[in-house]
Short mmCIF file of C-alpha atoms in Angstrom, two decimals:
data_model
loop_
_atom_site.label_atom_id
_atom_site.label_comp_id
_atom_site.label_asym_id
_atom_site.label_seq_id
_atom_site.Cartn_x
_atom_site.Cartn_y
_atom_site.Cartn_z
CA UNK A 760 -47.16 153.82 105.50
CA UNK A 761 -44.15 154.73 103.96
CA UNK A 762 -40.80 154.82 105.74
CA UNK A 763 -39.15 157.95 106.74
CA UNK A 764 -35.53 157.93 106.02
CA UNK A 765 -33.53 158.73 109.40
CA UNK A 766 -30.05 160.55 108.52
CA UNK A 767 -26.82 158.99 108.10
CA UNK A 768 -24.13 159.81 110.34
CA UNK A 769 -21.78 160.46 107.12
CA UNK A 770 -24.29 163.27 106.26
CA UNK A 771 -24.73 164.69 109.71
CA UNK A 772 -22.34 167.09 111.84
CA UNK A 773 -21.97 166.65 115.49
CA UNK A 774 -22.26 164.03 117.99
CA UNK A 775 -26.32 163.19 117.34
CA UNK A 776 -25.37 161.61 114.35
CA UNK A 777 -24.29 158.55 116.12
CA UNK A 778 -27.43 156.26 116.33
CA UNK A 779 -27.78 153.02 118.07
CA UNK A 780 -30.23 150.30 118.85
CA UNK A 781 -31.28 147.33 121.16
CA UNK A 782 -33.70 145.20 119.38
CA UNK A 783 -35.01 142.39 121.84
CA UNK A 784 -37.43 139.92 120.81
CA UNK A 785 -40.25 139.65 123.19
CA UNK A 786 -40.22 136.01 123.61
CA UNK A 787 -38.84 135.60 127.20
CA UNK A 788 -36.99 137.56 129.86
CA UNK A 789 -34.08 139.98 129.40
CA UNK A 790 -31.54 137.44 129.49
CA UNK A 791 -27.98 138.90 130.68
CA UNK A 792 -26.25 138.66 127.58
CA UNK A 793 -29.12 140.71 125.89
CA UNK A 794 -28.61 143.10 128.63
CA UNK A 795 -24.76 143.30 128.19
CA UNK A 796 -25.65 144.40 124.57
CA UNK A 797 -28.14 146.86 125.44
CA UNK A 798 -25.42 148.06 128.04
CA UNK A 799 -22.70 148.65 125.43
CA UNK A 800 -24.72 150.46 122.80
CA UNK A 801 -26.38 152.80 125.73
CA UNK A 802 -22.98 153.38 126.89
CA UNK A 803 -21.68 154.64 123.18
CA UNK A 804 -24.68 156.66 122.88
CA UNK A 805 -24.74 158.62 126.27
CA UNK A 806 -20.70 158.99 125.50
CA UNK A 807 -20.62 160.44 122.35
CA UNK A 808 -24.00 162.46 122.65
CA UNK A 809 -26.05 160.33 120.42
CA UNK A 810 -29.21 158.41 120.15
CA UNK A 811 -30.03 154.99 121.87
CA UNK A 812 -32.99 153.15 120.01
CA UNK A 813 -35.21 150.73 121.16
CA UNK A 814 -37.09 148.42 118.68
CA UNK A 815 -39.48 145.29 119.30
CA UNK A 816 -38.59 142.60 117.33
CA UNK A 817 -42.07 140.84 117.56
CA UNK A 818 -42.16 138.95 114.12
CA UNK A 819 -42.26 136.05 115.64
CA UNK A 820 -46.06 135.82 116.79
CA UNK A 821 -45.86 132.35 117.91
CA UNK A 822 -43.62 133.11 120.64
CA UNK A 823 -43.96 136.95 121.02
CA UNK A 824 -46.04 138.18 123.69
CA UNK A 825 -47.02 141.64 125.32
CA UNK A 826 -46.27 140.53 128.71
CA UNK A 827 -42.64 139.26 127.67
CA UNK A 828 -42.29 143.12 126.14
CA UNK A 829 -43.40 144.84 129.32
CA UNK A 830 -40.92 142.51 131.27
CA UNK A 831 -37.82 143.62 129.02
CA UNK A 832 -38.52 146.83 129.27
CA UNK A 833 -39.32 147.08 132.67
CA UNK A 834 -35.52 145.49 133.24
CA UNK A 835 -33.75 147.73 131.09
CA UNK A 836 -35.41 150.69 133.47
CA UNK A 837 -34.36 148.96 136.24
CA UNK A 838 -30.97 149.15 135.11
CA UNK A 839 -30.80 152.74 134.21
CA UNK A 840 -30.73 152.23 130.48
CA UNK A 841 -33.07 154.95 128.95
CA UNK A 842 -34.05 154.90 125.58
CA UNK A 843 -34.40 158.22 123.07
CA UNK A 844 -36.70 156.79 120.79
CA UNK A 845 -39.02 153.46 121.24
CA UNK A 846 -42.54 151.92 121.24
CA UNK A 847 -43.52 153.59 124.47
CA UNK A 848 -41.78 157.19 123.75
CA UNK A 849 -42.29 157.44 120.05
CA UNK A 850 -39.85 159.09 117.71
CA UNK A 851 -39.19 160.37 114.23
CA UNK A 852 -38.61 156.98 112.33
CA UNK A 853 -41.37 154.71 114.33
CA UNK A 854 -43.11 152.52 114.47
CA UNK A 855 -40.80 150.62 116.78
CA UNK A 856 -42.79 147.51 116.72
CA UNK A 857 -41.88 145.24 113.40
CA UNK A 858 -45.55 143.69 113.54
CA UNK A 859 -46.61 147.97 112.64
CA UNK A 860 -44.02 148.20 109.91
CA UNK A 861 -45.50 145.50 107.44
CA UNK A 862 -45.96 148.18 104.77
CA UNK A 863 -42.81 149.53 105.10
CA UNK A 864 -41.02 145.65 104.38
CA UNK A 865 -43.20 145.49 101.23
CA UNK A 866 -42.61 148.69 99.86
CA UNK A 867 -39.01 147.35 99.86
CA UNK A 868 -39.84 144.04 98.58
CA UNK A 869 -41.58 145.32 95.89
CA UNK A 870 -38.57 147.70 94.86
CA UNK A 871 -36.31 144.44 95.05
CA UNK A 872 -38.44 142.74 92.24
CA UNK A 873 -39.08 145.58 90.26
CA UNK A 874 -35.25 145.87 90.15
CA UNK A 875 -34.55 142.03 89.39
CA UNK A 876 -32.79 142.04 92.99
CA UNK A 877 -35.77 139.81 94.55
CA UNK A 878 -38.53 137.03 92.89
CA UNK A 879 -41.47 135.13 93.79
CA UNK A 880 -40.79 131.27 94.21
CA UNK A 881 -43.29 128.84 93.97
CA UNK A 882 -42.06 125.87 95.31
CA UNK A 883 -43.46 123.30 97.34
CA UNK A 884 -42.12 122.32 100.67
CA UNK A 885 -41.58 118.91 99.15
CA UNK A 886 -39.78 120.28 96.34
CA UNK A 887 -37.37 122.06 98.49
CA UNK A 888 -37.10 119.07 100.55
CA UNK A 889 -35.89 116.51 97.60
CA UNK A 890 -33.55 119.64 96.54
CA UNK A 891 -32.12 119.55 100.06
CA UNK A 892 -31.54 116.03 99.60
CA UNK A 893 -30.27 115.68 96.26
CA UNK A 894 -27.32 118.33 97.34
CA UNK A 895 -26.56 116.38 100.49
CA UNK A 896 -26.37 113.50 98.30
CA UNK A 897 -23.98 114.87 96.14
CA UNK A 898 -22.24 116.55 98.84
CA UNK A 899 -23.14 120.15 97.48
CA UNK A 900 -23.94 123.04 99.43
CA UNK A 901 -27.53 123.59 100.35
CA UNK A 902 -28.26 126.35 98.40
CA UNK A 903 -31.50 126.94 96.48
CA UNK A 904 -31.42 125.67 92.92
CA UNK A 905 -34.86 126.07 91.65
CA UNK A 906 -36.46 126.98 88.61
CA UNK A 907 -38.15 130.19 89.71
CA UNK A 908 -34.49 132.17 89.72
CA UNK A 909 -34.63 132.07 85.72
CA UNK A 910 -38.53 131.81 85.31
CA UNK A 911 -39.66 133.87 82.85
CA UNK A 912 -42.38 136.99 83.10
CA UNK A 913 -45.15 134.95 81.51
CA UNK A 914 -44.40 131.73 83.97
CA UNK A 915 -44.41 134.07 87.03
CA UNK A 916 -47.51 135.82 86.18
CA UNK A 917 -49.32 132.75 85.48
CA UNK A 918 -48.87 131.17 88.43
CA UNK A 919 -49.71 134.92 90.27
CA UNK A 920 -52.93 134.56 88.19
CA UNK A 921 -53.85 131.07 89.38
CA UNK A 922 -53.06 132.74 93.24
CA UNK A 923 -50.73 130.20 94.21
CA UNK A 924 -48.61 130.50 97.19
CA UNK A 925 -45.17 131.98 97.31
CA UNK A 926 -42.39 133.25 98.92
CA UNK A 927 -39.98 135.64 97.75
CA UNK A 928 -36.15 135.33 97.37
CA UNK A 929 -33.20 137.50 97.31
CA UNK A 930 -31.06 136.91 94.23
CA UNK A 931 -27.52 136.52 95.67
CA UNK A 932 -24.93 137.83 93.36
CA UNK A 933 -22.45 135.26 92.37
CA UNK A 934 -18.23 135.25 92.65
CA UNK A 935 -18.54 137.96 94.99
CA UNK A 936 -16.37 138.58 98.16
CA UNK A 937 -18.68 140.54 101.03
CA UNK A 938 -16.15 142.27 103.55
CA UNK A 939 -17.02 144.32 106.84
CA UNK A 940 -14.36 146.13 108.92
CA UNK A 941 -15.98 144.68 112.40
CA UNK A 942 -15.06 146.99 115.33
CA UNK A 943 -14.48 143.87 117.65
CA UNK A 944 -12.99 141.59 115.12
CA UNK A 945 -11.43 143.23 112.57
CA UNK A 946 -12.01 142.53 108.81
CA UNK A 947 -14.34 139.50 108.12
CA UNK A 948 -15.13 138.23 104.62
CA UNK A 949 -17.88 135.64 103.27
CA UNK A 950 -18.00 134.59 99.37
CA UNK A 951 -21.29 135.14 98.27
CA UNK A 952 -20.97 131.62 96.20
CA UNK A 953 -21.30 130.08 100.21
CA UNK A 954 -25.36 131.37 100.37
CA UNK A 955 -28.08 130.65 97.92
CA UNK A 956 -30.92 132.76 97.23
CA UNK A 957 -32.65 133.25 100.30
CA UNK A 958 -36.41 134.03 101.38
CA UNK A 959 -37.05 137.89 102.45
CA UNK A 960 -40.86 137.34 102.64
CA UNK A 961 -42.93 134.25 103.58
CA UNK A 962 -45.83 132.94 101.72
CA UNK A 963 -48.20 134.63 104.75
CA UNK A 964 -46.67 137.94 103.80
CA UNK A 965 -44.08 138.02 106.89
CA UNK A 966 -41.09 139.45 106.32
CA UNK A 967 -37.75 137.06 107.44
CA UNK A 968 -35.84 138.21 110.14
CA UNK A 969 -32.80 139.19 108.10
CA UNK A 970 -34.71 141.50 105.73
CA UNK A 971 -36.41 143.21 108.53
CA UNK A 972 -33.58 144.02 110.68
CA UNK A 973 -31.70 145.45 107.45
CA UNK A 974 -34.57 147.57 106.42
CA UNK A 975 -34.96 148.67 109.73
CA UNK A 976 -31.52 149.73 110.66
CA UNK A 977 -31.37 151.62 107.30
CA UNK A 978 -34.56 153.40 107.36
CA UNK A 979 -34.05 154.63 111.45
CA UNK A 980 -30.44 155.56 110.52
CA UNK A 981 -28.76 153.30 112.49
CA UNK A 982 -24.93 154.22 112.47
CA UNK A 983 -23.34 151.54 114.69
CA UNK A 984 -24.73 147.72 115.49
CA UNK A 985 -23.25 146.36 118.25
CA UNK A 986 -24.44 142.77 119.19
CA UNK A 987 -23.46 139.35 119.99
CA UNK A 988 -21.21 137.28 117.82
CA UNK A 989 -24.05 134.78 117.13
CA UNK A 990 -25.09 137.43 114.84
CA UNK A 991 -22.13 137.25 112.84
CA UNK A 992 -23.50 134.93 110.08
CA UNK A 993 -26.46 136.92 109.55
CA UNK A 994 -24.34 139.76 108.82
CA UNK A 995 -23.69 138.62 104.95
CA UNK A 996 -27.38 138.51 104.14
CA UNK A 997 -27.84 141.94 105.66
CA UNK A 998 -24.94 143.60 103.96
CA UNK A 999 -26.42 142.08 100.73
CA UNK A 1000 -29.98 143.82 101.43
CA UNK A 1001 -28.18 146.77 102.43
CA UNK A 1002 -26.30 147.12 98.87
CA UNK A 1003 -29.36 146.11 96.87
CA UNK A 1004 -31.43 148.79 98.12
CA UNK A 1005 -28.74 151.41 98.21
CA UNK A 1006 -28.04 151.64 101.94
CA UNK A 1007 -24.87 152.67 103.58
CA UNK A 1008 -24.11 149.98 105.98
CA UNK A 1009 -23.34 150.88 109.57
CA UNK A 1010 -20.46 150.31 111.35
CA UNK A 1011 -20.71 146.35 112.80
CA UNK A 1012 -19.16 145.21 116.22
CA UNK A 1013 -19.69 141.49 117.02
CA UNK A 1014 -19.34 140.75 120.77
CA UNK A 1015 -18.03 137.80 122.47
CA UNK A 1016 -20.49 135.19 124.36
CA UNK A 1017 -20.98 135.13 127.61
CA UNK A 1018 -19.94 131.75 129.02
CA UNK A 1019 -20.55 129.87 132.41
CA UNK A 1020 -17.57 128.97 134.74
CA UNK A 1021 -17.37 125.36 132.93
CA UNK A 1022 -17.24 127.63 129.66
CA UNK A 1023 -20.24 125.94 128.62
CA UNK A 1024 -22.94 128.51 127.32
CA UNK A 1025 -24.53 130.66 130.08
CA UNK A 1026 -28.06 128.61 130.72
CA UNK A 1027 -31.01 128.35 132.82
CA UNK A 1028 -28.87 125.40 134.63
CA UNK A 1029 -25.91 127.63 135.78
CA UNK A 1030 -28.63 129.71 138.34
CA UNK A 1031 -30.18 132.65 137.24
CA UNK A 1032 -29.84 134.16 134.30
CA UNK A 1033 -32.12 136.87 133.22
CA UNK A 1034 -32.05 140.52 134.82
CA UNK A 1035 -35.43 140.20 136.27
CA UNK A 1036 -34.24 137.31 138.40
CA UNK A 1037 -31.23 139.36 139.64
CA UNK A 1038 -33.35 142.47 140.50
CA UNK A 1039 -35.68 139.92 142.52
CA UNK A 1040 -32.42 138.70 144.62
CA UNK A 1041 -31.68 142.16 145.62
CA UNK A 1042 -28.74 142.99 143.78
CA UNK A 1043 -28.10 146.69 142.94
CA UNK A 1044 -28.75 148.18 139.58
CA UNK A 1045 -25.46 150.06 139.52
CA UNK A 1046 -23.70 146.67 140.43
CA UNK A 1047 -25.21 144.92 137.85
CA UNK A 1048 -24.38 147.61 135.11
CA UNK A 1049 -20.69 147.46 136.35
CA UNK A 1050 -20.58 143.68 136.11
CA UNK A 1051 -21.96 143.55 132.98
CA UNK A 1052 -19.56 146.10 131.73
CA UNK A 1053 -16.60 144.12 132.75
CA UNK A 1054 -17.70 140.95 130.90
CA UNK A 1055 -15.58 142.13 127.55
CA UNK A 1056 -14.43 145.40 128.11
CA UNK A 1057 -11.74 146.77 130.35
CA UNK A 1058 -10.18 150.41 130.49
CA UNK A 1059 -6.50 148.64 130.65
CA UNK A 1060 -6.24 149.65 134.28
CA UNK A 1061 -6.71 147.39 137.01
CA UNK A 1062 -9.79 149.51 138.35
CA UNK A 1063 -12.89 147.28 138.87
CA UNK A 1064 -15.72 149.26 140.35
CA UNK A 1065 -17.21 152.20 138.18
CA UNK A 1066 -19.95 154.20 138.61
CA UNK A 1067 -22.41 154.73 135.96
CA UNK A 1068 -20.82 158.29 135.03
CA UNK A 1069 -17.48 156.52 135.10
CA UNK A 1070 -18.67 153.81 132.58
CA UNK A 1071 -19.92 156.12 130.23
CA UNK A 1072 -16.76 158.48 130.24
CA UNK A 1073 -14.31 155.49 129.80
CA UNK A 1074 -16.13 153.04 127.50
CA UNK A 1075 -14.73 152.51 124.07
CA UNK A 1076 -15.47 149.75 121.72
CA UNK A 1077 -11.46 149.40 121.25
CA UNK A 1078 -11.28 148.19 124.66
CA UNK A 1079 -13.67 145.20 123.48
CA UNK A 1080 -12.38 141.71 123.67
CA UNK A 1081 -12.60 139.10 121.52
CA UNK A 1082 -12.50 136.23 124.11
CA UNK A 1083 -15.40 134.81 125.55
CA UNK A 1084 -16.13 136.48 129.23
CA UNK A 1085 -17.25 134.26 131.99
CA UNK A 1086 -20.13 134.90 134.21
CA UNK A 1087 -19.16 134.67 137.83
CA UNK A 1088 -21.52 134.82 140.64
CA UNK A 1089 -18.51 135.36 143.02
CA UNK A 1090 -17.65 138.46 141.30
CA UNK A 1091 -21.06 139.75 141.01
CA UNK A 1092 -21.53 139.45 145.10
CA UNK A 1093 -18.54 140.98 145.58
CA UNK A 1094 -18.87 144.06 142.90
CA UNK A 1095 -22.79 144.19 144.38
CA UNK A 1096 -21.16 144.71 148.10
CA UNK A 1097 -18.59 147.30 147.06
CA UNK A 1098 -21.66 149.55 145.45
CA UNK A 1099 -23.65 149.08 148.76
CA UNK A 1100 -20.23 150.75 150.55
CA UNK A 1101 -20.99 153.47 147.95
CA UNK A 1102 -24.19 154.24 148.57
CA UNK A 1103 -24.96 157.16 150.81
CA UNK A 1104 -25.69 156.07 154.73
CA UNK A 1105 -29.49 157.19 154.65
CA UNK A 1106 -29.97 155.24 151.37
CA UNK A 1107 -28.02 151.92 152.92
CA UNK A 1108 -30.21 152.56 155.95
CA UNK A 1109 -33.69 152.74 153.92
CA UNK A 1110 -32.70 149.52 151.61
CA UNK A 1111 -31.68 147.73 155.01
CA UNK A 1112 -34.63 148.92 157.08
CA UNK A 1113 -37.33 147.98 154.45
CA UNK A 1114 -35.67 144.14 154.47
CA UNK A 1115 -35.66 144.15 158.54
CA UNK A 1116 -39.25 145.37 158.63
CA UNK A 1117 -40.33 142.58 155.94
CA UNK A 1118 -38.49 139.99 157.78
CA UNK A 1119 -40.35 140.46 161.22
CA UNK A 1120 -36.77 141.64 162.85
CA UNK A 1121 -37.69 145.37 163.42
CA UNK A 1122 -40.59 147.46 163.58
CA UNK A 1123 -41.17 149.57 160.62
CA UNK A 1124 -40.52 152.66 162.66
CA UNK A 1125 -37.34 151.46 164.61
CA UNK A 1126 -35.99 149.80 161.09
CA UNK A 1127 -35.22 153.20 159.66
CA UNK A 1128 -34.64 155.34 163.08
CA UNK A 1129 -31.80 155.11 165.69
CA UNK A 1130 -31.94 151.69 166.24
CA UNK A 1131 -31.78 150.98 162.61
CA UNK A 1132 -28.57 153.19 161.95
CA UNK A 1133 -27.03 151.43 164.96
CA UNK A 1134 -27.40 148.46 163.16
CA UNK A 1135 -25.99 149.29 160.07
CA UNK A 1136 -22.16 149.32 161.13
CA UNK A 1137 -22.80 146.18 162.68
CA UNK A 1138 -24.33 144.16 159.53
CA UNK A 1139 -22.24 145.86 156.67
CA UNK A 1140 -18.96 144.43 156.66
CA UNK A 1141 -20.50 140.86 155.97
CA UNK A 1142 -23.05 141.94 153.36
CA UNK A 1143 -22.79 141.43 149.62
CA UNK A 1144 -26.33 141.75 148.90
CA UNK A 1145 -28.96 143.83 150.63
CA UNK A 1146 -30.81 140.41 151.72
CA UNK A 1147 -27.71 139.50 153.67
CA UNK A 1148 -28.61 142.45 156.57
CA UNK A 1149 -31.36 140.11 157.83
CA UNK A 1150 -29.47 136.70 158.74
CA UNK A 1151 -26.77 139.14 159.73
CA UNK A 1152 -28.79 141.06 161.97
CA UNK A 1153 -31.15 137.95 163.27
CA UNK A 1154 -27.75 136.40 164.68
CA UNK A 1155 -27.01 139.54 166.48
CA UNK A 1156 -30.50 139.79 168.28
CA UNK A 1157 -30.27 136.20 169.21
CA UNK A 1158 -28.17 134.76 172.23
CA UNK A 1159 -27.27 131.42 171.19
CA UNK A 1160 -24.94 130.83 174.45
CA UNK A 1161 -26.11 126.92 175.26
CA UNK A 1162 -25.19 126.16 171.70
CA UNK A 1163 -21.74 127.89 171.40
CA UNK A 1164 -20.93 126.75 174.93
CA UNK A 1165 -21.76 123.32 173.69
CA UNK A 1166 -19.85 123.52 170.58
CA UNK A 1167 -16.32 121.86 169.92
CA UNK A 1168 -15.04 125.30 169.28
CA UNK A 1169 -16.06 126.73 172.67
CA UNK A 1170 -14.56 123.84 174.50
CA UNK A 1171 -11.17 125.21 175.29
CA UNK A 1172 -12.71 128.10 176.42
CA UNK A 1173 -15.31 126.80 178.61
CA UNK A 1174 -12.56 124.80 180.31
CA UNK A 1175 -10.17 127.42 180.85
CA UNK A 1176 -12.63 129.13 183.40
CA UNK A 1177 -15.79 130.59 181.01
CA UNK A 1178 -18.05 130.07 183.94
CA UNK A 1179 -16.02 132.41 186.50
CA UNK A 1180 -16.29 135.12 183.39
CA UNK A 1181 -19.80 134.75 182.99
CA UNK A 1182 -20.25 135.09 187.29
CA UNK A 1183 -17.99 138.04 186.79
CA UNK A 1184 -20.29 139.70 184.02
CA UNK A 1185 -23.58 138.61 186.05
CA UNK A 1186 -22.29 140.61 189.23
CA UNK A 1187 -21.36 143.61 187.00
CA UNK A 1188 -25.26 143.70 185.61
CA UNK A 1189 -26.55 143.05 189.04
CA UNK A 1190 -24.30 146.09 190.42
CA UNK A 1191 -25.60 148.19 187.58
CA UNK A 1192 -21.87 148.76 186.59
CA UNK A 1193 -22.19 146.89 183.24
CA UNK A 1194 -25.58 148.99 182.46
CA UNK A 1195 -23.53 152.22 183.44
CA UNK A 1196 -20.76 151.27 180.86
CA UNK A 1197 -23.19 150.66 178.30
CA UNK A 1198 -25.11 153.92 178.99
CA UNK A 1199 -22.03 156.19 178.87
CA UNK A 1200 -20.42 154.52 175.72
CA UNK A 1201 -17.54 153.27 177.95
CA UNK A 1202 -17.56 149.39 177.06
CA UNK A 1203 -14.39 149.39 176.01
CA UNK A 1204 -12.50 150.74 179.53
CA UNK A 1205 -15.16 148.77 181.23
CA UNK A 1206 -13.62 145.42 179.37
CA UNK A 1207 -10.08 146.58 180.15
CA UNK A 1208 -10.94 147.14 183.83
CA UNK A 1209 -12.37 143.49 183.78
CA UNK A 1210 -9.02 142.20 182.63
CA UNK A 1211 -7.30 143.59 185.23
CA UNK A 1212 -9.85 142.09 187.94
CA UNK A 1213 -10.10 138.72 186.47
CA UNK A 1214 -6.23 138.91 185.40
CA UNK A 1215 -6.85 138.12 181.73
CA UNK A 1216 -5.98 139.62 178.85
CA UNK A 1217 -5.46 139.05 174.90
CA UNK A 1218 -7.76 135.98 173.64
CA UNK A 1219 -8.53 134.83 177.11
CA UNK A 1220 -10.11 138.04 177.68
CA UNK A 1221 -11.88 139.03 174.53
CA UNK A 1222 -13.38 135.82 173.49
CA UNK A 1223 -14.98 134.72 176.69
CA UNK A 1224 -16.46 138.50 176.98
CA UNK A 1225 -17.82 137.78 173.28
CA UNK A 1226 -19.17 134.34 174.18
CA UNK A 1227 -20.98 135.75 177.49
CA UNK A 1228 -22.39 139.41 176.41
CA UNK A 1229 -23.27 138.15 172.41
CA UNK A 1230 -23.49 134.45 172.90
CA UNK A 1231 -21.37 133.95 169.88
CA UNK A 1232 -17.65 133.35 168.87
CA UNK A 1233 -17.53 135.64 165.74
CA UNK A 1234 -19.52 138.85 164.97
CA UNK A 1235 -18.91 142.57 164.88
CA UNK A 1236 -17.27 144.68 167.52
CA UNK A 1237 -18.70 143.49 170.93
CA UNK A 1238 -19.52 147.15 172.51
CA UNK A 1239 -21.25 148.11 169.41
CA UNK A 1240 -23.42 144.79 169.66
CA UNK A 1241 -24.19 145.36 173.12
CA UNK A 1242 -24.89 149.19 172.98
CA UNK A 1243 -27.53 148.56 170.16
CA UNK A 1244 -29.18 145.61 172.30
CA UNK A 1245 -29.51 147.75 174.93
CA UNK A 1246 -31.01 150.50 172.53
CA UNK A 1247 -33.47 148.36 170.89
CA UNK A 1248 -34.60 146.84 174.19
CA UNK A 1249 -35.25 150.62 175.45
CA UNK A 1250 -36.94 151.81 172.33
CA UNK A 1251 -39.17 148.40 171.83
CA UNK A 1252 -37.50 148.00 168.53
CA UNK A 1253 -37.70 144.62 167.72
CA UNK A 1254 -40.50 143.13 166.22
CA UNK A 1255 -42.96 141.02 167.88
CA UNK A 1256 -42.03 137.21 167.65
CA UNK A 1257 -38.72 137.98 166.68
CA UNK A 1258 -35.80 135.72 168.42
CA UNK A 1259 -34.51 138.51 170.61
CA UNK A 1260 -33.08 138.79 173.99
CA UNK A 1261 -32.17 141.92 175.84
CA UNK A 1262 -29.41 142.65 178.13
CA UNK A 1263 -31.54 141.85 181.13
CA UNK A 1264 -32.67 138.45 179.33
CA UNK A 1265 -29.10 137.47 178.54
CA UNK A 1266 -28.00 138.19 181.86
CA UNK A 1267 -30.43 135.48 183.43
CA UNK A 1268 -29.95 133.20 180.98
CA UNK A 1269 -25.98 133.66 181.19
CA UNK A 1270 -26.67 133.38 185.30
CA UNK A 1271 -28.70 129.78 184.47
CA UNK A 1272 -25.67 128.59 182.43
CA UNK A 1273 -22.85 130.13 184.92
CA UNK A 1274 -24.41 128.16 187.91
CA UNK A 1275 -23.79 124.60 186.20
CA UNK A 1276 -20.10 125.45 185.72
CA UNK A 1277 -17.34 124.76 188.24
CA UNK A 1278 -15.19 127.63 189.86
CA UNK A 1279 -11.80 127.59 188.27
CA UNK A 1280 -10.40 131.09 189.93
CA UNK A 1281 -11.35 133.56 193.06
CA UNK A 1282 -12.88 136.56 191.01
CA UNK A 1283 -13.49 139.59 192.82
CA UNK A 1284 -17.23 140.74 192.97
CA UNK A 1285 -17.79 143.54 190.26
#
């Protein structure tokens, strides 16, 4: 199989000449660092009208799995990062899995050997280990000093005729300086004298990572390589391979690592680190994209919340920072909450309604109907994740009156005649006045009138009424809560088994509690 060479950007006019790639190894889940690399490449391609190529680097046969590949592709799709070429969609410059490109790699190894730029090496592991030990003892760099770099054709042919196993090594030119102009780090240079002749093809016939990457990027016409800074040391080997094969180098950009809050390398001990985990936890893909983009990039303004389209329009590699980015979960949670607010009402209701039905709080029909609609404004102010809507609504449906009244926080209100307020509200319920105010949406007027009758105002009025009507000292607007509770009760919207007290049940519990409280002041019957 012969590689088809893609055109280089320098040879093609127009934005479609820009070709970038994301090349994951299917040996685990998609880490947030890899996801950010994919995102930066995707944004660059979409902004410039170029191509985003997905290539699977699966030469680590011991660790690569089909399941992992499928998981990586699924997570990229969840983020909304679509690709123009790849193993599942094809393209003109495939195959797009390294294990399917063996013939291509062999073609270029043979070319290097025929031109004297690579050679077979028959050194055994024991011989190589002895060289390493001698170099260490003499305080020399650990580079290859074996005999096969200068072996005669007859010596090589004799070994090959024996069927002796061999690797193939790239012949590194001496006393040269290799310099790249890195988009993020500026000029970076290496001396070739720091590098020995390195293996490009193993004795089992499998090519080595750096050789595969250079050949793949060249034959796929990749013009820009944005990747993590941990790949910077690989660039010397790859640049030498490009030059030896006569390929133009892509433009490189090496992005700083993502650190944990303690500034150590982000790992599983810091919590979720894979995109799939964040998806399962209920984060929004657009919030995750926004957050990942902000890890090492900004547009120079104070703006923090971006739509995907705004990121495409505003992204530029010139604004990618050299300094490491810190993964801040609190910031991600806040950003997710901001993106929740940006969603259309119907979409927010669908997301929350599904959670309420799954949690057994509301029936499936009610969760996305008028009752669900009434619940949304009650819970959304305290939400960062969609999943937060479940405990928020559960606390509103419940009526923890006795626990609240027994708490230290409520003590001052209980001692200041909370029982009198409770009796006033129970009387208003029994007379039908409270029910009428709820039904006619005149609760605020009713509360104002109640304050006058009880000679209470401010915190002495509003907190006691909140406690007796909702059973809690905090939460959303009392009138809205009571209206939703009444509607849910009327519509039979609450799922069986949920901890719920309708208005009637609340008044019964309130009456029973009030009977245990002393009378502090004369209260007119409602």
